Amino acid sequence: MTTEVGSAIQVNEESKGTEPDDSEASNPDKTSNGNEEAEKEIQEDEQPESTTQPLKEQEFNSSISDASTQSTPSSSDKKDPTGGKGLFRFLPGWLKKPKSMSQVETTEEKEAEEDIQTKDRNSEDEQPELMKSTSENEVVKGMETEESKTDEIVEQYSLNSAELQTDLQTDKAKKPEESLEKDADMDNEEVVLDEKKDENSKDGEVWKDEDASKKSPLKIPKKIKFMQSKVFMLDGSEFTYEIEKHAKGQIMLDKVCEQINLLEKDYFGLTFRDATGEKNWLDPAKEIKKQIRSCAWHFNFNVKFYPPDPSQLTEDITRYYLCLQLRQDIVSGRLPCSFVTHALLGSCALQAELGDYDANEHKAGYVTELQFSPNQTKELEEKISELHKTHRGLTPAQADAQFLENAKMLSMYGVDLHHAKDSEGVDIMLGVCANGLLIYKDRLRINRFAWPKILKISYKRSNFYIKIRPGEIEQFESTIGFKLPNHRAAKRLWKVCVEHHTFFRLLSPEQTPKSKFMTLGSKFRYSGRTQAQTREASILIDRPAPFFERTSSKRMSRSLDGVPAGGINEVGLQQESSCLSSTADGVKTEADALAIKDITTSLKASQLEMPVETKTEQDEITPRKEKSLEEEITSLLLSKESFSTGLVASFSSTVSQALEDAGLKEKAAAESVSLIDSKQLPETSDENQKSEMEEQAEVIVEEAIVIEEVKSAPGHSKVKLESPVENSSIVPPVELAAKESNVSSSDSRSDSEEEAEYHPQTKEGENVKRDQNECKTLTTVAMDSEISVTDIEEVHFPVTVVHKMQDVLEEDLQEMQNGKLQEAKQEHEDINPKLNGDVSFIDSDAMPEVVCYAEPPVVKTEMVTISDTVSPDKTEIATKEVPIVQTETKTITYEAAQGDGSGDNDPGVLMSAQTITSESFCQTMTTQITKTVKGGVSETRIEKRIVITGDTDIDHDQALAQAIKEAKEQHPDMSVTRVVVHKETELTEDGDE
Amino acid sequence: MAGAGVYSHALVRGIPESLAGGALRRSGEGSGVDTARAREEHRLYVKALRVQLGLVVTELPADEALPDCVFVEDAAVVCGGTALIARPGAPSRRGEVTAIKKVLSDLGLKIVEMTDETATLDGGDILFTGKEFFVGLSERTNQRGAEILANVFKDYAVSKVSVSGALHLKSFCTMAGPELIAIGSSDQAQKTLMNMQEMSEHRYEKLTLPDDMAANCVYLNIPTKGHVLLHRTAEEFPDSAKEFGKLKDYLLIPVCNTELAKVDGGLTCCSILFNKAV
């Protein structure tokens, strides 16, 4: 049992020397998405600071595994299948697929020899190594680079991990991890696939499209089928189209716009009603079929983005359709206005439709034929008629323009209202408009959050949250939560916010989060043109004003379909008045304090779970959890919390101690930083960071900035999912940014529910239309967690030492600690809305805009590795000496058949890792928890290594079964994905057992 | 839509003898009100509106039973041809609205009454900028009142702001131009203004005055006169008067208001201004 330790240590030492080189070498080699690059960068950053540790650990683990396998140097060819069989009894059926058969090894080699062996592909050796490698890979997942690193590093022991793996594959041991290991290329591909899936799933989320999500990303169009779709136009007419079944929304929108000869189409969209009758926007970027599901292909053509200044539209035809939309809005009550305004707008519409007033033609009651108001009175009609006469001479286009000039001043112009409740349960309305988010009680505006004020928009389940930037009045960040009628409504609102923010505030749309880390949830982004872009484009429109026929809007002919059903949009008048109450967290200070408490409690809880916390250098337990990429899937999956541990291996054992040390330091630093205003941050951060790497220092700076932004977010309570932050605004760091790695925080608790985050602020940087003071923008959510960590750490360690180092490592460490906390917390339900699902990470992509969306769908899987070692002798490490003791080693792996998304090679970003070791009677349990965010999915893996030592008088099978059972009980929300039974039996030298 | 300060009519009311002894005041003490002097100041005020600015002024006689009746502003909010009859936060003042309602109705305005017994609203808490309303939630105005106001004036955004440290929102914050807000320099006033700016989609310039009370001024946009501002005199607030003096292209009309100020009355309090042309 203990043998491993010794070997591991040795390995570590060796690795230390080599590490730096490896990392560097590995990085350049990697060809990867921006995300991957980011990850790589992260790794790099981390390495310098933490180089020794993470690498050590990785190697360590690997070494350990090798050691373990090899360590049983005792030469024996005896196989003891019985032990394995015995275990079967206790394993769930699905686990009973032994992927790798146990093999008896006689390993007498020295470490150097080991390599050779691996080369030789001793099947026995291979397996153990595979095991190892897989674990390593998993750990590494967080960083692709790491994979490469690991590979390189691993070379020492097993040069051929890849080969071995391949061999294994042949054995049909297709573990995702393995595949990961195989090639970087593979990883890439998988990543891509994942993305596709995500896209698909986006819509699915709304619809619970489980099937879709599960579908293989590769869509192979079978036969081209066409669907008949109807589009109800603003003038009441209907168009019917034959649309290819798998066509995306954009295709239909294009067809419609083509038919009506509309060029400035970016302001428009198609809506459909879902099964619940709610109006949804058809996402142009996604397949229609997947969005509307089983509903009829009936759509309404509507204005999606109301231009604040319609006079800036290029073409009259565009204004015409805007007018039609507004008339519809007015009639439906969505756009309320006074009597006088009704009359004025009605008269303009009348002029546009009928032309000049003609006493002969326009007999009494002519106005009645047209509808201009929800409840049109005679008085109003008379007034309209009266005003109509004053418009003599106006052309239809001029009348439209006048209509719009008046309509645009209405306070509810272009405001998309959503029913919600505030934290006190009071009915309110959330209005999304060009400039931000408006909060209404009844019709009274009780709050307003301009886009620049909003740091993050997120939803979780049916809750919708906005995180507010500290302002002149409020000194702290606060998160305000609203309760939407249901999950779909929350998501709808969130999407509308994302779209409006992008369209009106950004110069160009943000990139869809490619990486997995970023997206823990919906990867939805607005992918169309922004207002700035569409204006630019429309300037180029060079065609004679198109002729278009103005359809009569006479009441009789009006199609009901054209009139939007009340639905969400209608503002309900509600009588109770209440103020928006910010959530409990509203005040930062309070929040922080609370958070700290939470944390502590959580810690206690966690400690309770594992009574004995020992820092062990051996980490073999690698819990793995895999998360499904897809939100939906995630949601389906029940996993509550996911811990993501990317670098698990790297940090694992060492980490724990390191954590404390570093943790303290970091905390100090972080705290100091947090106190500083964002402006000052960079400097301070620099100081703090004087650590080893200068470049990193810059990077750090960014982080610091992030921190500031994040500060208030008491990350503690929540698990933070991070959304990748892309540093756009920071110019100098750009290069660095490229190098930067993503630090992703993991979600401690990812509920199966969908969540998503969107960080508008990030965008402020260059992409934002107006300048803002605030800009520095790189917001990294990750910081949140860190910050929170800081708090936590403080709690833990009374003594705070201020260190100037702020390294990625430290961050990681912090995160790791977070992880602990989070874990602990997992048990506790999220109380703080703020906390939920924030994931922080730093994305070094050169992308100017940072959008953080984190959707939480995380699937937890738990991997239990149980090694049953019987031979006490194994302690002896066969290093260079021929092993004296012969041991029989069996390894049996039971793996869940799940096709976890985790399989993808994407390393993800390590959010946290921790190792806990507990000893009892005849059994030593090492728990390693790693949290990783990859591909937007945060993944928590818990790997428990349980070493059962004892003589034959102990029923090992029973003990194992018990251990598995306990492991399950400890993490009821997680699933066991793999059980590896490693049995070492000491063979008497005689060969007798 | 109504522009800021575009008024054709004014409604004022006389000062009852009972004001000196019966008018509400925030600070329990305070020097006594010289009713005669108050009436003289009021006369000059009305004269400025009627004679100097040419408004059609309707003057209601004082009602001895209503000590605060001179402060007609609180009794109604008029905008765009609609008059919302207020439900004053002080029960003793609820009777003031009766006469006001009748007059406004007679003047052809559409009358909307607050029937909700839980709502209170003083006109002094309603700031109309020409583009939107701000409602001060104060001792006299509650959110329900604000909600009703929002429902009446549908064209405009109606945003609530909380008021503390003063009787009304307009005690320290009024319009001094089309996009110019006169604001006192007290912390409360400044904070309120920041709050207003956050709530608004529109941008305003601000005219910061050393004295909160001086920030209660009356802005009018008279076709023949251009920008007109009635403000407190240099004798009362010399520093603030200097600030007003910096306004260019304004017709500045200093008005003395020493006596009514003792019972928390400002310049805006003494009239309801509206544009009947709408």
XYZ file of C-alpha atoms in Angstrom, chain A residues 292-737:
446
model
C -40.596 24.907 -32.299
C -40.600 21.260 -31.654
C -43.888 19.742 -32.198
C -45.732 22.960 -32.634
C -47.103 24.034 -35.938
C -44.799 25.993 -38.117
C -46.629 29.208 -37.658
C -44.715 32.368 -37.184
C -45.292 36.011 -36.791
C -43.093 38.546 -38.370
C -42.261 41.151 -35.781
C -39.936 43.929 -34.899
C -37.405 42.558 -32.521
C -35.246 45.564 -31.879
C -37.008 48.866 -31.898
C -34.638 51.470 -33.193
C -34.511 54.298 -30.687
C -34.374 56.765 -33.509
C -36.384 55.499 -36.435
C -35.385 58.486 -38.496
C -32.017 56.886 -38.815
C -33.433 53.979 -40.667
C -32.424 54.176 -44.234
C -35.511 53.106 -46.026
C -39.111 54.077 -45.812
C -40.156 50.515 -46.179
C -38.396 49.688 -42.966
C -40.188 52.485 -41.215
C -43.422 51.256 -42.672
C -43.059 47.891 -41.054
C -41.992 49.485 -37.843
C -45.138 51.551 -37.942
C -47.230 48.489 -38.485
C -45.598 46.848 -35.545
C -46.191 49.858 -33.364
C -49.780 50.082 -34.376
C -50.125 46.503 -33.389
C -48.390 47.233 -30.123
C -50.731 50.079 -29.422
C -53.856 48.185 -30.242
C -52.773 45.273 -28.156
C -52.067 47.517 -25.223
C -48.456 46.637 -25.183
C -47.563 50.200 -25.910
C -49.750 52.298 -23.677
C -50.291 55.929 -24.388
C -52.565 58.739 -23.449
C -55.675 59.738 -25.185
C -53.960 62.621 -26.841
C -51.186 60.458 -28.109
C -53.583 57.841 -29.297
C -55.315 60.462 -31.283
C -52.144 61.864 -32.703
C -50.698 58.527 -33.659
C -53.980 57.388 -35.044
C -54.239 60.412 -37.204
C -50.776 59.863 -38.566
C -51.589 56.285 -39.340
C -54.749 57.414 -40.992
C -52.897 59.860 -43.114
C -50.409 57.234 -44.132
C -53.081 54.772 -45.020
C -55.765 56.915 -46.511
C -53.915 59.983 -47.584
C -55.341 63.437 -47.247
C -58.659 63.873 -45.649
C -61.324 64.070 -48.245
C -64.720 65.136 -47.058
C -66.346 63.317 -49.918
C -64.566 60.103 -49.471
C -64.225 60.086 -45.746
C -67.690 59.987 -44.445
C -68.562 59.976 -40.854
C -67.337 56.912 -39.148
C -64.539 56.255 -41.557
C -62.164 56.163 -38.685
C -64.118 53.409 -37.075
C -63.019 51.020 -39.740
C -59.543 51.243 -38.464
C -58.354 50.339 -35.072
C -55.955 52.542 -33.256
C -56.586 51.809 -29.661
C -57.441 48.892 -27.457
C -60.688 50.524 -26.614
C -61.518 52.965 -29.253
C -64.120 55.489 -28.328
C -66.150 57.785 -30.456
C -64.394 60.641 -28.801
C -61.071 59.272 -29.855
C -62.220 58.705 -33.374
C -63.455 62.230 -33.603
C -60.178 63.489 -32.338
C -58.319 61.351 -34.792
C -60.417 62.597 -37.615
C -59.884 66.134 -36.488
C -56.150 65.703 -36.431
C -56.230 63.831 -39.702
C -57.324 66.975 -41.393
C -54.246 68.749 -40.136
C -51.927 66.344 -41.877
C -52.952 67.377 -45.303
C -50.147 67.067 -47.721
C -48.133 64.521 -45.900
C -47.068 61.600 -48.000
C -47.479 58.172 -46.526
C -43.785 58.044 -45.801
C -43.899 61.400 -44.114
C -46.886 60.370 -42.107
C -45.049 57.257 -41.044
C -42.092 59.319 -40.029
C -44.274 61.589 -37.994
C -45.944 58.642 -36.430
C -42.597 57.283 -35.420
C -41.312 60.570 -34.120
C -44.172 60.605 -31.680
C -44.212 56.951 -30.904
C -40.549 56.745 -30.100
C -41.009 59.184 -27.261
C -43.421 56.940 -25.489
C -41.844 55.577 -22.412
C -42.733 52.027 -23.263
C -41.520 52.208 -26.811
C -39.443 49.165 -27.526
C -39.700 47.843 -24.022
C -40.137 44.119 -23.854
C -41.956 43.360 -20.647
C -41.771 40.217 -18.630
C -43.787 39.321 -15.615
C -41.791 38.606 -12.534
C -41.783 38.829 -8.826
C -39.251 40.547 -6.728
C -37.552 38.936 -3.813
C -40.496 39.723 -1.658
C -42.919 38.103 -3.963
C -44.379 41.307 -5.251
C -45.505 41.289 -8.817
C -43.385 43.454 -10.993
C -42.478 43.761 -14.600
C -39.045 43.554 -16.073
C -38.633 45.569 -19.191
C -35.789 45.021 -21.567
C -35.012 47.898 -23.824
C -32.230 49.362 -25.857
C -30.576 51.007 -22.910
C -30.914 48.421 -20.272
C -33.299 46.820 -17.925
C -36.265 48.591 -16.428
C -38.188 47.460 -13.423
C -41.802 48.367 -13.077
C -44.321 48.046 -10.388
C -47.531 48.512 -12.106
C -46.546 51.169 -14.525
C -44.310 52.944 -12.097
C -40.673 52.636 -12.844
C -39.107 51.602 -9.633
C -35.682 50.847 -10.889
C -33.549 51.027 -13.905
C -30.308 49.333 -14.743
C -28.558 50.670 -17.733
C -26.358 48.159 -19.493
C -23.191 49.705 -18.155
C -24.468 49.163 -14.677
C -24.948 45.499 -15.148
C -22.061 43.217 -14.550
C -23.751 39.982 -15.114
C -27.017 38.597 -16.191
C -27.833 35.107 -15.255
C -30.653 32.795 -14.666
C -31.052 29.682 -12.777
C -34.145 27.710 -12.815
C -36.888 30.204 -12.736
C -34.757 32.853 -11.148
C -33.235 35.690 -13.003
C -30.337 37.592 -11.565
C -28.531 40.726 -12.388
C -25.355 41.727 -10.756
C -24.984 45.423 -10.405
C -21.841 47.374 -10.660
C -21.146 49.519 -7.673
C -22.137 53.046 -8.325
C -22.061 56.417 -6.788
C -24.834 55.534 -4.518
C -24.273 51.942 -3.804
C -20.747 51.229 -2.964
C -20.961 47.553 -3.340
C -21.853 45.203 -5.978
C -25.097 43.626 -5.479
C -27.054 40.965 -7.110
C -30.713 41.307 -7.535
C -32.848 38.326 -8.073
C -36.244 38.056 -9.649
C -38.568 35.195 -9.784
C -39.992 34.395 -13.140
C -43.082 32.304 -13.604
C -41.054 29.350 -14.725
C -37.748 28.254 -16.020
C -38.567 28.927 -19.613
C -39.633 32.426 -18.823
C -36.388 33.039 -17.023
C -34.436 31.801 -19.922
C -36.485 33.779 -22.363
C -35.853 36.920 -20.432
C -32.212 36.143 -20.199
C -31.937 35.613 -23.903
C -33.760 38.796 -24.658
C -31.372 40.636 -22.411
C -28.389 39.118 -24.083
C -29.733 40.018 -27.459
C -30.667 43.538 -26.623
C -27.412 44.200 -24.943
C -25.500 42.917 -27.888
C -27.593 44.613 -30.485
C -27.762 48.024 -28.954
C -24.689 48.308 -26.907
C -21.999 46.467 -28.722
C -20.362 47.287 -31.931
C -20.126 43.714 -32.965
C -21.627 40.574 -31.638
C -19.693 38.581 -29.212
C -18.290 35.325 -30.086
C -20.216 32.424 -29.072
C -18.380 30.797 -26.327
C -16.583 28.011 -27.947
C -14.770 26.589 -25.166
C -16.408 24.305 -22.889
C -15.147 25.943 -19.924
C -16.882 29.050 -20.590
C -20.136 27.677 -21.044
C -21.566 26.029 -18.264
C -24.890 26.487 -19.572
C -26.475 28.054 -22.415
C -24.048 29.191 -24.936
C -26.627 31.331 -26.436
C -25.421 34.548 -27.880
C -26.837 36.987 -30.245
C -25.165 36.243 -33.477
C -26.803 38.700 -35.767
C -25.642 42.114 -36.627
C -25.647 44.807 -34.051
C -27.398 48.055 -34.573
C -24.110 49.680 -35.338
C -23.394 47.087 -37.951
C -26.778 47.193 -39.500
C -26.592 50.925 -39.745
C -23.296 50.671 -41.423
C -24.670 48.175 -43.812
C -27.785 50.091 -44.526
C -25.830 53.144 -45.460
C -24.615 51.135 -48.364
C -28.079 50.395 -49.532
C -28.229 51.805 -52.942
C -31.472 51.183 -54.584
C -34.364 53.299 -55.547
C -36.934 53.378 -52.862
C -38.775 50.158 -53.372
C -42.397 50.310 -54.125
C -44.507 48.580 -51.636
C -48.148 48.344 -51.238
C -49.645 49.564 -48.053
C -52.213 47.170 -46.994
C -55.430 48.428 -45.663
C -55.677 47.821 -42.010
C -59.382 47.931 -41.896
C -60.584 46.292 -38.822
C -62.530 43.624 -40.537
C -59.646 42.364 -42.483
C -57.355 42.376 -39.613
C -56.159 39.007 -38.779
C -56.208 38.127 -35.207
C -52.968 36.425 -35.604
C -51.386 39.658 -36.286
C -52.321 40.921 -32.939
C -50.103 39.509 -30.376
C -51.867 37.800 -27.656
C -51.547 39.452 -24.375
C -49.094 37.058 -23.035
C -46.146 38.354 -21.390
C -45.999 41.527 -23.187
C -49.046 43.051 -21.874
C -48.472 44.983 -18.852
C -50.714 43.970 -16.169
C -51.641 46.548 -13.725
C -51.031 45.291 -10.396
C -52.157 46.886 -7.389
C -49.771 46.045 -4.800
C -46.928 48.271 -4.604
C -43.630 47.164 -3.564
C -40.197 48.233 -4.031
C -37.656 46.204 -5.628
C -35.846 44.612 -2.989
C -32.473 43.538 -3.660
C -31.782 40.118 -2.616
C -30.281 39.449 0.655
C -26.996 39.950 -0.874
C -27.813 43.326 -2.055
C -25.439 44.955 0.226
C -22.077 43.703 -0.271
C -20.863 43.928 3.124
C -23.682 42.041 4.389
C -23.361 39.617 1.666
C -19.780 39.061 2.359
C -20.345 38.569 5.942
C -23.032 36.150 5.201
C -20.922 34.461 2.750
C -18.214 33.981 5.170
C -20.526 32.460 7.578
C -21.805 30.169 5.006
C -18.438 29.150 4.122
C -17.421 28.387 7.538
C -20.404 26.379 8.130
C -19.877 24.587 4.998
C -16.381 23.879 5.933
C -17.426 22.436 9.113
C -19.882 20.338 7.405
C -17.337 19.124 5.042
C -14.989 18.350 7.757
C -17.580 16.460 9.468
C -17.942 14.316 6.533
C -14.411 13.403 6.491
C -13.462 13.301 10.022
C -9.868 12.892 9.427
C -8.239 15.232 7.158
C -4.803 14.250 6.551
C -2.659 15.576 3.961
C -1.248 12.806 2.116
C 1.032 12.959 -0.682
C -0.543 10.131 -2.328
C -3.487 10.947 -4.227
C -4.784 8.288 -6.056
C -8.240 8.850 -5.678
C -9.435 10.642 -8.488
C -12.911 11.177 -8.373
C -14.135 11.943 -11.630
C -17.188 13.433 -12.600
C -18.068 14.036 -15.976
C -20.403 16.490 -17.129
C -22.493 16.377 -20.024
C -22.002 19.184 -22.317
C -25.481 19.844 -22.964
C -27.491 21.893 -20.758
C -30.449 19.864 -21.205
C -28.699 16.776 -20.536
C -27.343 18.241 -17.527
C -30.604 19.235 -16.336
C -31.778 15.813 -16.887
C -28.962 14.430 -15.092
C -29.720 15.341 -11.692
C -26.319 16.062 -10.521
C -26.523 18.699 -8.036
C -23.121 19.791 -7.639
C -20.312 19.412 -9.793
C -16.888 20.007 -8.795
C -14.671 20.728 -11.508
C -11.231 19.785 -11.111
C -9.140 20.231 -14.000
C -5.758 19.968 -12.715
C -6.595 17.586 -10.123
C -3.611 15.598 -10.577
C -1.356 18.470 -10.507
C -2.599 19.822 -7.353
C -3.801 16.896 -5.670
C -1.770 15.880 -2.791
C 0.695 18.554 -2.631
C -2.009 20.875 -3.070
C -3.477 20.502 0.234
C -0.539 21.841 1.990
C 0.285 24.171 -0.693
C -3.178 25.345 -0.535
C -2.939 26.419 2.919
C 0.261 28.183 2.427
C -0.613 29.704 -0.786
C -4.057 30.190 0.306
C -3.032 32.405 3.055
C -0.882 34.385 0.845
C -3.385 34.680 -1.759
C -5.975 35.683 0.539
C -3.985 38.436 1.780
C -3.256 39.593 -1.633
C -6.681 39.161 -2.832
C -8.083 40.987 0.031
C -5.878 43.848 -0.396
C -6.782 43.937 -3.970
C -10.373 43.737 -3.365
C -10.275 46.753 -1.232
C -8.785 48.752 -3.927
C -10.783 50.360 -6.573
C -10.597 48.874 -9.879
C -8.597 51.677 -11.208
C -5.954 51.164 -8.740
C -6.070 47.525 -9.031
C -3.676 47.089 -11.813
C -0.915 48.630 -9.892
C -1.597 46.857 -6.778
C -1.939 43.719 -8.570
C 1.394 44.227 -10.075
C 2.930 44.622 -6.776
C 1.198 41.686 -5.519
C 2.219 39.693 -8.340
C 5.763 40.287 -8.319
C 5.940 36.681 -8.291
C 8.121 34.913 -10.599
C 6.646 35.660 -13.880
C 6.547 39.073 -15.240
C 4.228 38.321 -18.000
C 2.049 36.700 -15.640
C 2.123 39.760 -13.689
C 0.364 41.462 -16.461
C -2.042 38.751 -16.693
C -2.514 39.007 -13.109
C -3.319 42.538 -13.514
C -6.173 41.647 -15.586
C -7.289 39.282 -13.083
C -7.041 41.866 -10.518
C -9.267 43.967 -12.526
C -11.572 41.249 -12.744
C -11.459 40.899 -9.144
C -12.535 44.296 -8.636
C -15.477 43.766 -10.723
C -16.174 40.577 -9.173
C -15.437 41.705 -5.758
C -18.737 42.085 -4.464
C -19.949 38.890 -5.661
C -19.769 36.830 -2.683
C -18.852 33.875 -4.584
C -18.731 31.688 -1.701
C -22.159 30.607 -1.463
C -22.469 29.819 -4.991
C -20.586 27.621 -6.953
C -19.269 29.645 -9.551
C -19.471 28.598 -12.971
C -17.297 30.581 -14.880
C -17.853 32.110 -17.960
C -14.870 32.753 -19.840
C -13.813 36.184 -19.688
C -12.232 37.433 -22.676
C -10.087 40.334 -22.277
C -10.922 42.590 -24.942
C -10.344 45.910 -23.595
C -6.952 45.459 -22.319
C -4.774 46.139 -25.178
C -1.361 45.619 -23.838
C -2.155 42.395 -22.273
C -3.568 41.074 -25.414
C -0.604 39.064 -26.167
C -0.465 37.982 -22.702
C -4.021 37.322 -22.855
